[in-house]
């Protein structure tokens, strides 16, 4: 069979991109419809829908519309294979590349040929194609999809088409041709203003058209009365009229039907089948009758296959001649090597074949057809043929040998559709078919896969097929890890899986090896808490994936390695894995499902470490990049509520945390598993304990404990006991608190989790502190804080303000990691502690964009409340190194013309008045904040937004220099959020403060330039553009950034914005008094870079 050549790993049917040949001399021009329903000379309709019964001239009308309007178009002949959206996308790309000169989409081609495309990837892939098409097109084009009704397993394909319709460039239009109502629900189709619609009634020929058809096209003179009679009998159904006038028919029997009953396509088909028997089949030479019956079994008729089946040489000549004589046979390619019967004629032949050919003969034809496609590496078609012939054993052999390769080639939905058409009672009798039916459902119906794996595994055990058993065990482990959360059940499968993998690893295909090792790593980590074995198998999977450069497996293996270190509390090792994952994030060969898991892992880390700001940003990015409906089907959905509530509780937002958990309880099916439900309930119990609702907390904690015992998982059991201890501590149930915390600490130490160990130690310290055993609390607090400091943590789950305040104050008072405790208090509570452990709220100075002094969120003073000299004094002090400045330096800055004595008096008066103004508004003695020490004016216990910005920006630049892009991104995000704008010009006048402002601007431009460049390189142009525009608001003369912005606008097909960028730069250069020659040179450098 001849197929179109393309760069994709997919044999495209010969007629895929060609409209059926229509002889204009034998066609009636539908002028009435073209000038009314389909009047679109200005291309003001986005979609044209032609929806009508068979034989109504839909395709002919579409072809005439395109010719009539002299518009560019591409034809796409839809087939059953397009039920697979990946194949549809591949074919559409091949169509565009084949028919649009110099068009290409290199990134999409790479993804389709080298990557793995799952359901979550379809939108991303479509966006790449549409973006490249938008960049290419300079005028309107129509994409014609003929026979859309042939799409069977259509949910994902329909979603893909809906997205393409709604997001395609304005120059792209669509013609959809179908026998059945479209199931598409795109916004454009629902709106209706941008569509033209033609249905069966519209396509029916009226009296004038029937008369014109006979007289001018068929060259048979009829009267107006004849035309009216034909219209009455056929209802204007074109196929009925054409059949009646077929050259072989001498009686025109349809429209002279004496009963007077109207004839339509939905009319009893027996009448039409009689016609094919008497008027078509009987006219074919008798020696071709049996061959035609045999060939009717085939969906398409390649001439060489026809010769093999019938034994007749040069069968293509026979088929071509009959097609020329209008025997309802059509050529599908321009070389007349592939044919098909008209569907009505094929139905007639198939009915006859079933009565005249033995079932064994029909099975032989299917088998022959299957071998034909198998020899040409068209495995999917071969499998379909074997399925049609009921040869399930051969299907099993093919899938056993080639199944993984088919998955790697993105044939998932094609094979799944085929397997779904097999009755389940039949399917479950064939182990490899059952296995692949489960495997291929994972991305679509994950919760339905377990019965398939269990059934297949029983068969494999009975037959001793250990490779099959290993695959089913591996996937069952994955099911309990990702879907069911039944860690106890999954744990029972690990030993047998490990034994099989070690026995078979020298003979297993690489993808099976990687999957089995990766899933074992997941199981040993989450089910058993055996981190050493988890690391061993994760490293095995990662090494194999890297050696063979399989990006999706690299990503999924690194995700597991990252989680192992995250749950262990090895912060540095986790960050190393997270950086590798971050580098894979914009790799086009990494699928969206793996990107989703990496995003979720990062969110877990940000929640565990209390980076609330970046957690919120990352959650927004996750929800923006992936449809919430998709997220709701994964474990990501309930975790967003669990981790989000933890973030609220750690900031004292009890009401918000409880509200979030209540919302999360019923939002998704994944939240109802014992594993997830237990976590939601335990955090609710914690929240109610903080709120003083004891009975409710106890009830929820008890329910959570039962669910956790059923689900299992050492890490989660340990943390459940720790948070239970935290609840009992707050309920003053100290015996229970001690019992659960001891148990939690023991498990944490047994799985070597630094994170849970420090969490348990500090919670146990708090229990002892609250039970007034302060001396006993000392050791646990010292051990916990030391462990936090050494391992780089400054937060853990269940760390909340009341607990922090008491324990950190106690730590400072007792000199337990004093400096570290004070730094934690400043960062987490906005306070410091005196040497006696008394809290001192930080005095916050806002400099960026506006000036203010505040404490605990309450603004005490703004610029207008202070005199110019008071503002200058504070400005000098705030911007001095370490917030310490010699008194004589202030005097010289503020009163340069005064004598030293007078300057000293002015300083004393100014400071005295400032103290009197501020002191009454402060909660503690002013000397805790402002004091003179040996002639140096000092500011203590304060927080300055400018300093926080500088610190975050420098941390980000340092990470960037070291190649740690994830950590750089987080630090840059923090710095960007902190930088509200330049310091207000009218507030400060001293050179020192103005120099400080220049420093802030310089650092902002520096880090933002690095960040914008990184974003552009990593395929995030929208974010880069936002950042660059923010920088250019400060300095329009930043040439490199202007150049980058200009390039990004052009790459995103926005030439108007690119021109505006150049014009803004030109005006800035004029304002800066550059010469015309210099300006031209600068602009040329930007446009030619």
Short mmCIF file of N, CA and C in Angstrom, two decimals, residues 63-71:
data_model
loop_
_atom_site.label_atom_id
_atom_site.label_comp_id
_atom_site.label_asym_id
_atom_site.label_seq_id
_atom_site.Cartn_x
_atom_site.Cartn_y
_atom_site.Cartn_z
N UNK A 63 -15.93 21.28 -1.75
CA UNK A 63 -14.97 21.52 -2.82
C UNK A 63 -15.39 22.71 -3.67
N UNK A 64 -16.68 22.78 -3.96
CA UNK A 64 -17.18 23.91 -4.77
C UNK A 64 -17.03 25.24 -4.02
N UNK A 65 -17.26 25.22 -2.70
CA UNK A 65 -17.11 26.43 -1.90
C UNK A 65 -15.68 26.97 -1.99
N UNK A 66 -14.72 26.07 -1.87
CA UNK A 66 -13.32 26.48 -1.91
C UNK A 66 -12.94 27.02 -3.28
N UNK A 67 -13.43 26.37 -4.34
CA UNK A 67 -13.14 26.84 -5.70
C UNK A 67 -13.86 28.15 -5.99
N UNK A 68 -15.10 28.23 -5.56
CA UNK A 68 -15.93 29.40 -5.83
C UNK A 68 -15.33 30.66 -5.22
N UNK A 69 -14.74 30.50 -4.01
CA UNK A 69 -14.15 31.66 -3.32
C UNK A 69 -12.66 31.80 -3.59
N UNK A 70 -12.13 30.87 -4.41
CA UNK A 70 -10.72 30.92 -4.81
C UNK A 70 -9.81 31.10 -3.59
N UNK A 71 -10.02 30.23 -2.60
CA UNK A 71 -9.27 30.36 -1.35
C UNK A 71 -8.28 29.21 -1.20
#
